[in-house]
Amino acid sequence: MTDAPPTIEATTRARALYDLGPTAIFASKADPRFHYCLYVPPSVGHRAKVDLLVAVHGTTRTSFLEFRDGFSEFGRWNDCAVLCPVFPVGARGDGARSGYKYMAEGDIRYDLVLLDMVAEVAAKYEQDWSRFAVFGYSGGGHFAHRMAILHPDRLWAASIGAPGSVTLLDPTRDWWVGVRDLQARFGVTFDAKALARVPVQMLVGDADLETWEITHQPGSTYWMEGANDAGRTRPERLQALADSFRAAGVTVQLDIVPGVSHDRMKVLGRVKEFLAGVLVEKRRG
C-alpha cells in the first residue's frame, strides 16, 4: 500500500473501502490529537443528502467502534451518517481521563474540537450538517448534555445516557454544577429558547446504582461545592437533570430502563426509536 497519486479506478475503490460504510479512523485536521470514524450510508457515494448523528464514547473510549457499528443499520435505513469522535486519555500528556466530559481542559475546548470535526466531514461529503444530533452514554452522556447547553442551536436532537455528574440549569452556581459563568468561561450565553427547541431524551437503567466512580470528594479534580447535590446515583442525578431542563421549557423524554445496570448496548434500541421519531418530524418540515 502506498500513497502515490492514484488512478481513477484506485480512487473509486479506496473511497468505497475507507470513506463509505464503516470508515477508517481519521485524525482531525484542526487538531490531530483527536480522531474520529464514521458510518456513512452508501447512498452518499451517489451524492444523496443525509442527516448526521454524533455518538460520543464513555471513559474507556472503546465504545466509539461499538457505536459506529451499533448505529450502522439505523444510519443505512434512516439516511443518517454517524460520526464517532475519539477523545483519548491524556491528550495533554498528563493521563487525565475526564477532561472531555466537562468540555474544557487546559487549552482544549472539546465542544469546538467536535464542531471542527463536523465541519471537516460535512465538507468532505458535501453535506449540510449545520445541525446534527448528539448521543452519548456515561462519559458521553456528560458530553451530550453539556453540548446541548452550550450549543443548542447546532442540534436537532440530544440523547443523554447515564451521565455520572450533571450540569443543572442553575443561574446561581458556576460551571460545571450550574451555568452562571458560561459567558466568562465559554463565551456563550445560555439560550433557554434555543434549548427548548431541541427534542431531548434522557435514559438510564434502574439498576445503575453504583456510586464509587461518580461521588466527588474534596480535593479531587472536579470537586466543587454542590458537586453531589443532584443526587447519589445515576438515576437520581438524571431525574434532577430532567427536572432542570423541563423547568427551562425543554420537552424531555425520560426513560428509566427496567433491569439494566450500566450497560450502553442495552439502551441503543431505545435511542434509535427516539431518533427515528425525531427524524420523521424533522423531515416533515
PDB file of C-alpha atoms in Angstrom:
ATOM      1  CA  MET A   1       0.000   0.000   0.000  1.00  0.00           C
ATOM      2  CA  THR A   2       1.391   3.402  -0.997  1.00  0.00           C
ATOM      3  CA  ASP A   3       0.192   6.983  -1.001  1.00  0.00           C
ATOM      4  CA  ALA A   4       1.293   7.543  -4.601  1.00  0.00           C
ATOM      5  CA  PRO A   5      -1.062   9.535  -6.871  1.00  0.00           C
ATOM      6  CA  PRO A   6      -3.940   7.111  -7.522  1.00  0.00           C
ATOM      7  CA  THR A   7      -5.639   6.214 -10.739  1.00  0.00           C
ATOM      8  CA  ILE A   8      -9.354   6.931 -11.128  1.00  0.00           C
ATOM      9  CA  GLU A   9     -10.107   3.253 -10.511  1.00  0.00           C
ATOM     10  CA  ALA A  10      -7.946   3.200  -7.377  1.00  0.00           C
ATOM     11  CA  THR A  11      -9.585   6.402  -6.087  1.00  0.00           C
ATOM     12  CA  THR A  12     -13.045   4.901  -6.551  1.00  0.00           C
ATOM     13  CA  ARG A  13     -12.126   1.651  -4.826  1.00  0.00           C
ATOM     14  CA  ALA A  14     -10.365   3.436  -1.968  1.00  0.00           C
ATOM     15  CA  ARG A  15     -13.364   5.699  -1.374  1.00  0.00           C
ATOM     16  CA  ALA A  16     -15.669   2.695  -1.204  1.00  0.00           C
ATOM     17  CA  LEU A  17     -13.309   0.914   1.190  1.00  0.00           C
ATOM     18  CA  TYR A  18     -12.218   3.730   3.504  1.00  0.00           C
ATOM     19  CA  ASP A  19     -14.788   6.544   3.209  1.00  0.00           C
ATOM     20  CA  LEU A  20     -18.180   4.829   2.848  1.00  0.00           C
ATOM     21  CA  GLY A  21     -19.938   2.370   5.132  1.00  0.00           C
ATOM     22  CA  PRO A  22     -17.794   1.764   8.243  1.00  0.00           C
ATOM     23  CA  THR A  23     -14.867   4.075   7.602  1.00  0.00           C
ATOM     24  CA  ALA A  24     -11.235   4.159   8.581  1.00  0.00           C
ATOM     25  CA  ILE A  25     -10.164   6.138  11.646  1.00  0.00           C
ATOM     26  CA  PHE A  26      -9.051   9.666  10.755  1.00  0.00           C
ATOM     27  CA  ALA A  27      -7.077  12.344  12.588  1.00  0.00           C
ATOM     28  CA  SER A  28      -8.852  15.673  12.847  1.00  0.00           C
ATOM     29  CA  LYS A  29      -7.287  18.213  10.519  1.00  0.00           C
ATOM     30  CA  ALA A  30      -7.898  21.016  13.019  1.00  0.00           C
ATOM     31  CA  ASP A  31      -6.195  19.144  15.894  1.00  0.00           C
ATOM     32  CA  PRO A  32      -4.582  15.770  15.074  1.00  0.00           C
ATOM     33  CA  ARG A  33      -4.526  14.823  18.770  1.00  0.00           C
ATOM     34  CA  PHE A  34      -8.146  13.831  18.219  1.00  0.00           C
ATOM     35  CA  HIS A  35      -9.578  11.224  15.901  1.00  0.00           C
ATOM     36  CA  TYR A  36     -12.877  10.025  14.529  1.00  0.00           C
ATOM     37  CA  CYS A  37     -14.501   7.356  12.427  1.00  0.00           C
ATOM     38  CA  LEU A  38     -17.882   7.264  10.728  1.00  0.00           C
ATOM     39  CA  TYR A  39     -20.603   5.147   9.332  1.00  0.00           C
ATOM     40  CA  VAL A  40     -21.559   6.735   6.002  1.00  0.00           C
ATOM     41  CA  PRO A  41     -24.590   5.353   4.142  1.00  0.00           C
ATOM     42  CA  PRO A  42     -23.586   4.085   0.688  1.00  0.00           C
ATOM     43  CA  SER A  43     -26.116   6.474  -0.876  1.00  0.00           C
ATOM     44  CA  VAL A  44     -23.754   9.328  -0.014  1.00  0.00           C
ATOM     45  CA  GLY A  45     -21.466   7.940  -2.710  1.00  0.00           C
ATOM     46  CA  HIS A  46     -24.221   8.893  -5.145  1.00  0.00           C
ATOM     47  CA  ARG A  47     -24.456  12.421  -3.680  1.00  0.00           C
ATOM     48  CA  ALA A  48     -27.524  11.751  -1.531  1.00  0.00           C
ATOM     49  CA  LYS A  49     -28.179  14.235   1.262  1.00  0.00           C
ATOM     50  CA  VAL A  50     -28.378  12.675   4.729  1.00  0.00           C
ATOM     51  CA  ASP A  51     -28.558  13.770   8.354  1.00  0.00           C
ATOM     52  CA  LEU A  52     -25.832  13.371  10.968  1.00  0.00           C
ATOM     53  CA  LEU A  53     -25.698  11.699  14.377  1.00  0.00           C
ATOM     54  CA  VAL A  54     -22.680  12.239  16.628  1.00  0.00           C
ATOM     55  CA  ALA A  55     -22.201   9.333  19.074  1.00  0.00           C
ATOM     56  CA  VAL A  56     -19.762  10.007  21.920  1.00  0.00           C
ATOM     57  CA  HIS A  57     -17.847   7.301  23.791  1.00  0.00           C
ATOM     58  CA  GLY A  58     -17.529   6.773  27.533  1.00  0.00           C
ATOM     59  CA  THR A  59     -14.432   6.837  29.731  1.00  0.00           C
ATOM     60  CA  THR A  60     -12.886   3.632  28.328  1.00  0.00           C
ATOM     61  CA  ARG A  61     -13.129   5.104  24.805  1.00  0.00           C
ATOM     62  CA  THR A  62     -13.719   1.617  23.349  1.00  0.00           C
ATOM     63  CA  SER A  63     -17.404   2.251  22.681  1.00  0.00           C
ATOM     64  CA  PHE A  64     -16.699   4.531  19.718  1.00  0.00           C
ATOM     65  CA  LEU A  65     -16.485   1.463  17.465  1.00  0.00           C
ATOM     66  CA  GLU A  66     -19.451  -0.185  19.173  1.00  0.00           C
ATOM     67  CA  PHE A  67     -21.492   2.921  18.489  1.00  0.00           C
ATOM     68  CA  ARG A  68     -20.349   3.207  14.877  1.00  0.00           C
ATOM     69  CA  ASP A  69     -21.298  -0.392  14.195  1.00  0.00           C
ATOM     70  CA  GLY A  70     -24.308  -0.380  16.528  1.00  0.00           C
ATOM     71  CA  PHE A  71     -25.867   2.565  14.692  1.00  0.00           C
ATOM     72  CA  SER A  72     -24.859   1.451  11.180  1.00  0.00           C
ATOM     73  CA  GLU A  73     -28.155  -0.276  10.375  1.00  0.00           C
ATOM     74  CA  PHE A  74     -30.046   2.704  11.766  1.00  0.00           C
ATOM     75  CA  GLY A  75     -27.935   5.011   9.628  1.00  0.00           C
ATOM     76  CA  ARG A  76     -28.407   2.999   6.465  1.00  0.00           C
ATOM     77  CA  TRP A  77     -32.190   2.789   6.686  1.00  0.00           C
ATOM     78  CA  ASN A  78     -32.782   6.268   8.098  1.00  0.00           C
ATOM     79  CA  ASP A  79     -30.393   8.138   5.771  1.00  0.00           C
ATOM     80  CA  CYS A  80     -28.162   9.245   8.623  1.00  0.00           C
ATOM     81  CA  ALA A  81     -24.375   9.298   8.849  1.00  0.00           C
ATOM     82  CA  VAL A  82     -22.792   8.517  12.227  1.00  0.00           C
ATOM     83  CA  LEU A  83     -19.707  10.378  13.465  1.00  0.00           C
ATOM     84  CA  CYS A  84     -17.846   8.866  16.406  1.00  0.00           C
ATOM     85  CA  PRO A  85     -15.155  11.154  17.833  1.00  0.00           C
ATOM     86  CA  VAL A  86     -12.251   9.810  19.867  1.00  0.00           C
ATOM     87  CA  PHE A  87     -11.009  11.993  22.723  1.00  0.00           C
ATOM     88  CA  PRO A  88      -8.073   9.918  24.019  1.00  0.00           C
ATOM     89  CA  VAL A  89      -6.995   9.660  27.638  1.00  0.00           C
ATOM     90  CA  GLY A  90      -4.194  12.104  28.413  1.00  0.00           C
ATOM     91  CA  ALA A  91      -4.484  14.379  25.383  1.00  0.00           C
ATOM     92  CA  ARG A  92      -2.292  16.898  27.249  1.00  0.00           C
ATOM     93  CA  GLY A  93       0.241  14.253  28.275  1.00  0.00           C
ATOM     94  CA  ASP A  94      -0.983  14.044  31.858  1.00  0.00           C
ATOM     95  CA  GLY A  95      -3.013  10.830  31.850  1.00  0.00           C
ATOM     96  CA  ALA A  96      -6.256  12.668  32.643  1.00  0.00           C
ATOM     97  CA  ARG A  97      -9.356  10.662  31.742  1.00  0.00           C
ATOM     98  CA  SER A  98     -12.271  13.030  32.145  1.00  0.00           C
ATOM     99  CA  GLY A  99     -11.481  16.399  30.576  1.00  0.00           C
ATOM    100  CA  TYR A 100     -13.761  15.937  27.578  1.00  0.00           C
ATOM    101  CA  LYS A 101     -16.743  15.326  29.863  1.00  0.00           C
ATOM    102  CA  TYR A 102     -16.556  18.888  31.209  1.00  0.00           C
ATOM    103  CA  MET A 103     -15.824  20.468  27.789  1.00  0.00           C
ATOM    104  CA  ALA A 104     -12.694  22.423  28.728  1.00  0.00           C
ATOM    105  CA  GLU A 105      -9.254  21.136  29.734  1.00  0.00           C
ATOM    106  CA  GLY A 106      -6.257  23.452  29.648  1.00  0.00           C
ATOM    107  CA  ASP A 107      -6.062  24.801  26.095  1.00  0.00           C
ATOM    108  CA  ILE A 108      -8.602  22.282  24.784  1.00  0.00           C
ATOM    109  CA  ARG A 109     -12.250  23.127  24.142  1.00  0.00           C
ATOM    110  CA  TYR A 110     -13.803  19.775  23.361  1.00  0.00           C
ATOM    111  CA  ASP A 111     -17.049  21.282  22.079  1.00  0.00           C
ATOM    112  CA  LEU A 112     -15.061  23.233  19.483  1.00  0.00           C
ATOM    113  CA  VAL A 113     -12.973  20.154  18.628  1.00  0.00           C
ATOM    114  CA  LEU A 114     -16.213  18.363  17.791  1.00  0.00           C
ATOM    115  CA  LEU A 115     -17.585  21.268  15.757  1.00  0.00           C
ATOM    116  CA  ASP A 116     -14.346  21.301  13.753  1.00  0.00           C
ATOM    117  CA  MET A 117     -14.756  17.571  13.051  1.00  0.00           C
ATOM    118  CA  VAL A 118     -18.347  18.107  11.929  1.00  0.00           C
ATOM    119  CA  ALA A 119     -17.282  20.924   9.594  1.00  0.00           C
ATOM    120  CA  GLU A 120     -14.493  18.756   8.190  1.00  0.00           C
ATOM    121  CA  VAL A 121     -16.699  15.778   7.358  1.00  0.00           C
ATOM    122  CA  ALA A 122     -19.535  17.976   6.096  1.00  0.00           C
ATOM    123  CA  ALA A 123     -17.155  19.498   3.552  1.00  0.00           C
ATOM    124  CA  LYS A 124     -15.699  16.112   2.629  1.00  0.00           C
ATOM    125  CA  TYR A 125     -19.094  14.565   1.907  1.00  0.00           C
ATOM    126  CA  GLU A 126     -20.706  17.767   0.564  1.00  0.00           C
ATOM    127  CA  GLN A 127     -23.417  17.774   3.237  1.00  0.00           C
ATOM    128  CA  ASP A 128     -25.234  20.436   5.224  1.00  0.00           C
ATOM    129  CA  TRP A 129     -24.554  19.353   8.788  1.00  0.00           C
ATOM    130  CA  SER A 130     -25.053  22.773  10.348  1.00  0.00           C
ATOM    131  CA  ARG A 131     -27.374  20.915  12.741  1.00  0.00           C
ATOM    132  CA  PHE A 132     -26.866  17.376  13.968  1.00  0.00           C
ATOM    133  CA  ALA A 133     -27.981  15.028  16.731  1.00  0.00           C
ATOM    134  CA  VAL A 134     -25.769  14.069  19.650  1.00  0.00           C
ATOM    135  CA  PHE A 135     -25.892  10.878  21.705  1.00  0.00           C
ATOM    136  CA  GLY A 136     -23.579   9.848  24.499  1.00  0.00           C
ATOM    137  CA  TYR A 137     -23.579   7.299  27.289  1.00  0.00           C
ATOM    138  CA  SER A 138     -21.794   7.516  30.646  1.00  0.00           C
ATOM    139  CA  GLY A 139     -18.867   9.862  29.941  1.00  0.00           C
ATOM    140  CA  GLY A 140     -20.516  10.545  26.602  1.00  0.00           C
ATOM    141  CA  GLY A 141     -23.696  11.431  28.472  1.00  0.00           C
ATOM    142  CA  HIS A 142     -21.689  14.104  30.291  1.00  0.00           C
ATOM    143  CA  PHE A 143     -20.604  15.465  26.924  1.00  0.00           C
ATOM    144  CA  ALA A 144     -24.014  15.228  25.254  1.00  0.00           C
ATOM    145  CA  HIS A 145     -25.981  17.257  27.791  1.00  0.00           C
ATOM    146  CA  ARG A 146     -23.264  19.891  28.097  1.00  0.00           C
ATOM    147  CA  MET A 147     -23.103  20.171  24.302  1.00  0.00           C
ATOM    148  CA  ALA A 148     -26.852  20.821  24.371  1.00  0.00           C
ATOM    149  CA  ILE A 149     -26.392  23.526  26.988  1.00  0.00           C
ATOM    150  CA  LEU A 150     -23.563  25.268  25.125  1.00  0.00           C
ATOM    151  CA  HIS A 151     -24.715  24.803  21.509  1.00  0.00           C
ATOM    152  CA  PRO A 152     -28.457  24.121  21.343  1.00  0.00           C
ATOM    153  CA  ASP A 153     -28.640  25.952  18.015  1.00  0.00           C
ATOM    154  CA  ARG A 154     -26.438  23.262  16.434  1.00  0.00           C
ATOM    155  CA  LEU A 155     -28.646  20.311  17.430  1.00  0.00           C
ATOM    156  CA  TRP A 156     -31.777  18.701  16.020  1.00  0.00           C
ATOM    157  CA  ALA A 157     -31.855  16.185  18.898  1.00  0.00           C
ATOM    158  CA  ALA A 158     -29.965  15.133  22.023  1.00  0.00           C
ATOM    159  CA  SER A 159     -29.990  11.696  23.658  1.00  0.00           C
ATOM    160  CA  ILE A 160     -28.296  11.699  27.060  1.00  0.00           C
ATOM    161  CA  GLY A 161     -27.407   8.347  28.576  1.00  0.00           C
ATOM    162  CA  ALA A 162     -26.458   7.754  32.222  1.00  0.00           C
ATOM    163  CA  PRO A 163     -24.045  10.618  32.936  1.00  0.00           C
ATOM    164  CA  GLY A 164     -22.242  10.286  36.255  1.00  0.00           C
ATOM    165  CA  SER A 165     -22.462  14.008  37.017  1.00  0.00           C
ATOM    166  CA  VAL A 166     -24.825  16.613  35.640  1.00  0.00           C
ATOM    167  CA  THR A 167     -24.863  20.336  34.986  1.00  0.00           C
ATOM    168  CA  LEU A 168     -28.182  21.760  36.107  1.00  0.00           C
ATOM    169  CA  LEU A 169     -29.509  24.941  34.518  1.00  0.00           C
ATOM    170  CA  ASP A 170     -28.877  26.812  37.736  1.00  0.00           C
ATOM    171  CA  PRO A 171     -28.017  30.510  37.245  1.00  0.00           C
ATOM    172  CA  THR A 172     -26.788  30.822  40.856  1.00  0.00           C
ATOM    173  CA  ARG A 173     -23.898  28.333  40.526  1.00  0.00           C
ATOM    174  CA  ASP A 174     -20.787  28.287  38.366  1.00  0.00           C
ATOM    175  CA  TRP A 175     -19.809  25.625  35.813  1.00  0.00           C
ATOM    176  CA  TRP A 176     -19.833  22.695  35.942  1.00  0.00           C
ATOM    177  CA  VAL A 177     -22.520  22.446  38.643  1.00  0.00           C
ATOM    178  CA  GLY A 178     -24.507  25.370  37.168  1.00  0.00           C
ATOM    179  CA  VAL A 179     -24.476  27.809  34.266  1.00  0.00           C
ATOM    180  CA  ARG A 180     -23.854  31.191  35.910  1.00  0.00           C
ATOM    181  CA  ASP A 181     -20.438  31.821  34.331  1.00  0.00           C
ATOM    182  CA  LEU A 182     -20.944  30.453  30.808  1.00  0.00           C
ATOM    183  CA  GLN A 183     -20.077  33.792  29.215  1.00  0.00           C
ATOM    184  CA  ALA A 184     -16.811  34.171  31.113  1.00  0.00           C
ATOM    185  CA  ARG A 185     -15.812  30.519  30.698  1.00  0.00           C
ATOM    186  CA  PHE A 186     -17.029  29.660  27.188  1.00  0.00           C
ATOM    187  CA  GLY A 187     -18.009  32.953  25.598  1.00  0.00           C
ATOM    188  CA  VAL A 188     -21.654  31.913  25.246  1.00  0.00           C
ATOM    189  CA  THR A 189     -24.868  32.957  26.927  1.00  0.00           C
ATOM    190  CA  PHE A 190     -27.303  30.240  27.962  1.00  0.00           C
ATOM    191  CA  ASP A 191     -30.177  30.258  25.461  1.00  0.00           C
ATOM    192  CA  ALA A 192     -33.209  28.614  27.038  1.00  0.00           C
ATOM    193  CA  LYS A 193     -35.405  29.274  23.990  1.00  0.00           C
ATOM    194  CA  ALA A 194     -32.952  27.525  21.652  1.00  0.00           C
ATOM    195  CA  LEU A 195     -32.616  24.566  24.030  1.00  0.00           C
ATOM    196  CA  ALA A 196     -36.409  24.286  24.270  1.00  0.00           C
ATOM    197  CA  ARG A 197     -36.490  23.681  20.510  1.00  0.00           C
ATOM    198  CA  VAL A 198     -34.268  20.584  20.828  1.00  0.00           C
ATOM    199  CA  PRO A 199     -36.045  17.236  21.377  1.00  0.00           C
ATOM    200  CA  VAL A 200     -34.267  15.603  24.321  1.00  0.00           C
ATOM    201  CA  GLN A 201     -34.164  12.016  25.518  1.00  0.00           C
ATOM    202  CA  MET A 202     -32.585  11.047  28.823  1.00  0.00           C
ATOM    203  CA  LEU A 203     -32.147   7.388  29.696  1.00  0.00           C
ATOM    204  CA  VAL A 204     -30.589   5.266  32.432  1.00  0.00           C
ATOM    205  CA  GLY A 205     -31.066   1.763  33.782  1.00  0.00           C
ATOM    206  CA  ASP A 206     -32.978   1.442  37.044  1.00  0.00           C
ATOM    207  CA  ALA A 207     -30.238  -0.930  38.270  1.00  0.00           C
ATOM    208  CA  ASP A 208     -27.431   1.550  37.500  1.00  0.00           C
ATOM    209  CA  LEU A 209     -26.788   2.210  41.176  1.00  0.00           C
ATOM    210  CA  GLU A 210     -23.032   2.001  41.797  1.00  0.00           C
ATOM    211  CA  THR A 211     -21.631   5.253  43.143  1.00  0.00           C
ATOM    212  CA  TRP A 212     -17.902   4.595  43.566  1.00  0.00           C
ATOM    213  CA  GLU A 213     -16.937   6.431  40.358  1.00  0.00           C
ATOM    214  CA  ILE A 214     -19.427   9.284  40.471  1.00  0.00           C
ATOM    215  CA  THR A 215     -19.150  10.587  44.038  1.00  0.00           C
ATOM    216  CA  HIS A 216     -16.936  13.679  44.078  1.00  0.00           C
ATOM    217  CA  GLN A 217     -14.573  14.023  47.025  1.00  0.00           C
ATOM    218  CA  PRO A 218     -12.989  17.257  48.311  1.00  0.00           C
ATOM    219  CA  GLY A 219      -9.606  17.695  46.661  1.00  0.00           C
ATOM    220  CA  SER A 220     -10.476  15.660  43.556  1.00  0.00           C
ATOM    221  CA  THR A 221     -10.082  17.216  40.110  1.00  0.00           C
ATOM    222  CA  TYR A 222     -13.721  18.192  39.588  1.00  0.00           C
ATOM    223  CA  TRP A 223     -14.704  18.816  43.179  1.00  0.00           C
ATOM    224  CA  MET A 224     -16.642  21.987  43.857  1.00  0.00           C
ATOM    225  CA  GLU A 225     -19.395  22.935  46.250  1.00  0.00           C
ATOM    226  CA  GLY A 226     -22.607  21.298  45.112  1.00  0.00           C
ATOM    227  CA  ALA A 227     -20.850  18.562  43.121  1.00  0.00           C
ATOM    228  CA  ASN A 228     -23.010  15.827  44.639  1.00  0.00           C
ATOM    229  CA  ASP A 229     -26.195  17.801  45.217  1.00  0.00           C
ATOM    230  CA  ALA A 230     -28.086  16.423  42.190  1.00  0.00           C
ATOM    231  CA  GLY A 231     -28.380  13.007  43.806  1.00  0.00           C
ATOM    232  CA  ARG A 232     -26.436   9.960  44.923  1.00  0.00           C
ATOM    233  CA  THR A 233     -26.962   7.562  41.986  1.00  0.00           C
ATOM    234  CA  ARG A 234     -27.121   7.990  38.221  1.00  0.00           C
ATOM    235  CA  PRO A 235     -30.927   7.615  38.104  1.00  0.00           C
ATOM    236  CA  GLU A 236     -31.302  10.278  40.807  1.00  0.00           C
ATOM    237  CA  ARG A 237     -28.955  12.646  39.016  1.00  0.00           C
ATOM    238  CA  LEU A 238     -30.617  12.125  35.649  1.00  0.00           C
ATOM    239  CA  GLN A 239     -34.016  12.791  37.206  1.00  0.00           C
ATOM    240  CA  ALA A 240     -32.621  16.063  38.580  1.00  0.00           C
ATOM    241  CA  LEU A 241     -31.292  16.951  35.122  1.00  0.00           C
ATOM    242  CA  ALA A 242     -34.659  16.181  33.509  1.00  0.00           C
ATOM    243  CA  ASP A 243     -36.426  18.346  36.092  1.00  0.00           C
ATOM    244  CA  SER A 244     -33.976  21.189  35.449  1.00  0.00           C
ATOM    245  CA  PHE A 245     -34.408  21.002  31.663  1.00  0.00           C
ATOM    246  CA  ARG A 246     -38.202  20.805  31.955  1.00  0.00           C
ATOM    247  CA  ALA A 247     -38.250  23.853  34.230  1.00  0.00           C
ATOM    248  CA  ALA A 248     -36.465  25.711  31.406  1.00  0.00           C
ATOM    249  CA  GLY A 249     -39.178  24.728  28.912  1.00  0.00           C
ATOM    250  CA  VAL A 250     -37.469  21.712  27.344  1.00  0.00           C
ATOM    251  CA  THR A 251     -39.547  18.675  26.374  1.00  0.00           C
ATOM    252  CA  VAL A 252     -37.726  15.680  27.860  1.00  0.00           C
ATOM    253  CA  GLN A 253     -38.436  12.001  27.258  1.00  0.00           C
ATOM    254  CA  LEU A 254     -37.076  10.323  30.395  1.00  0.00           C
ATOM    255  CA  ASP A 255     -36.560   6.561  30.003  1.00  0.00           C
ATOM    256  CA  ILE A 256     -35.764   4.616  33.165  1.00  0.00           C
ATOM    257  CA  VAL A 257     -34.947   1.205  31.687  1.00  0.00           C
ATOM    258  CA  PRO A 258     -36.044  -1.745  33.855  1.00  0.00           C
ATOM    259  CA  GLY A 259     -33.434  -4.312  34.840  1.00  0.00           C
ATOM    260  CA  VAL A 260     -30.490  -2.564  33.180  1.00  0.00           C
ATOM    261  CA  SER A 261     -27.319  -1.608  35.016  1.00  0.00           C
ATOM    262  CA  HIS A 262     -24.521   0.478  33.459  1.00  0.00           C
ATOM    263  CA  ASP A 263     -24.716  -1.180  30.033  1.00  0.00           C
ATOM    264  CA  ARG A 264     -24.614   1.062  26.992  1.00  0.00           C
ATOM    265  CA  MET A 265     -25.525  -1.570  24.431  1.00  0.00           C
ATOM    266  CA  LYS A 266     -28.784  -2.460  26.180  1.00  0.00           C
ATOM    267  CA  VAL A 267     -30.216   1.014  25.638  1.00  0.00           C
ATOM    268  CA  LEU A 268     -29.324   1.563  21.974  1.00  0.00           C
ATOM    269  CA  GLY A 269     -32.687   0.267  20.773  1.00  0.00           C
ATOM    270  CA  ARG A 270     -34.490   2.989  22.710  1.00  0.00           C
ATOM    271  CA  VAL A 271     -32.092   5.622  21.378  1.00  0.00           C
ATOM    272  CA  LYS A 272     -32.743   4.526  17.799  1.00  0.00           C
ATOM    273  CA  GLU A 273     -36.514   4.634  18.328  1.00  0.00           C
ATOM    274  CA  PHE A 274     -36.283   8.150  19.730  1.00  0.00           C
ATOM    275  CA  LEU A 275     -34.030   9.443  16.952  1.00  0.00           C
ATOM    276  CA  ALA A 276     -36.090   7.801  14.208  1.00  0.00           C
ATOM    277  CA  GLY A 277     -39.187   9.534  15.541  1.00  0.00           C
ATOM    278  CA  VAL A 278     -37.439  12.895  15.653  1.00  0.00           C
ATOM    279  CA  LEU A 279     -36.202  12.427  12.077  1.00  0.00           C
ATOM    280  CA  VAL A 280     -39.746  11.776  10.863  1.00  0.00           C
ATOM    281  CA  GLU A 281     -40.932  15.043  12.398  1.00  0.00           C
ATOM    282  CA  LYS A 282     -37.854  16.945  11.221  1.00  0.00           C
ATOM    283  CA  ARG A 283     -38.326  15.830   7.629  1.00  0.00           C
ATOM    284  CA  ARG A 284     -41.990  16.811   7.676  1.00  0.00           C
ATOM    285  CA  GLY A 285     -40.744  20.367   7.886  1.00  0.00           C
TER     286      GLY A 285
END
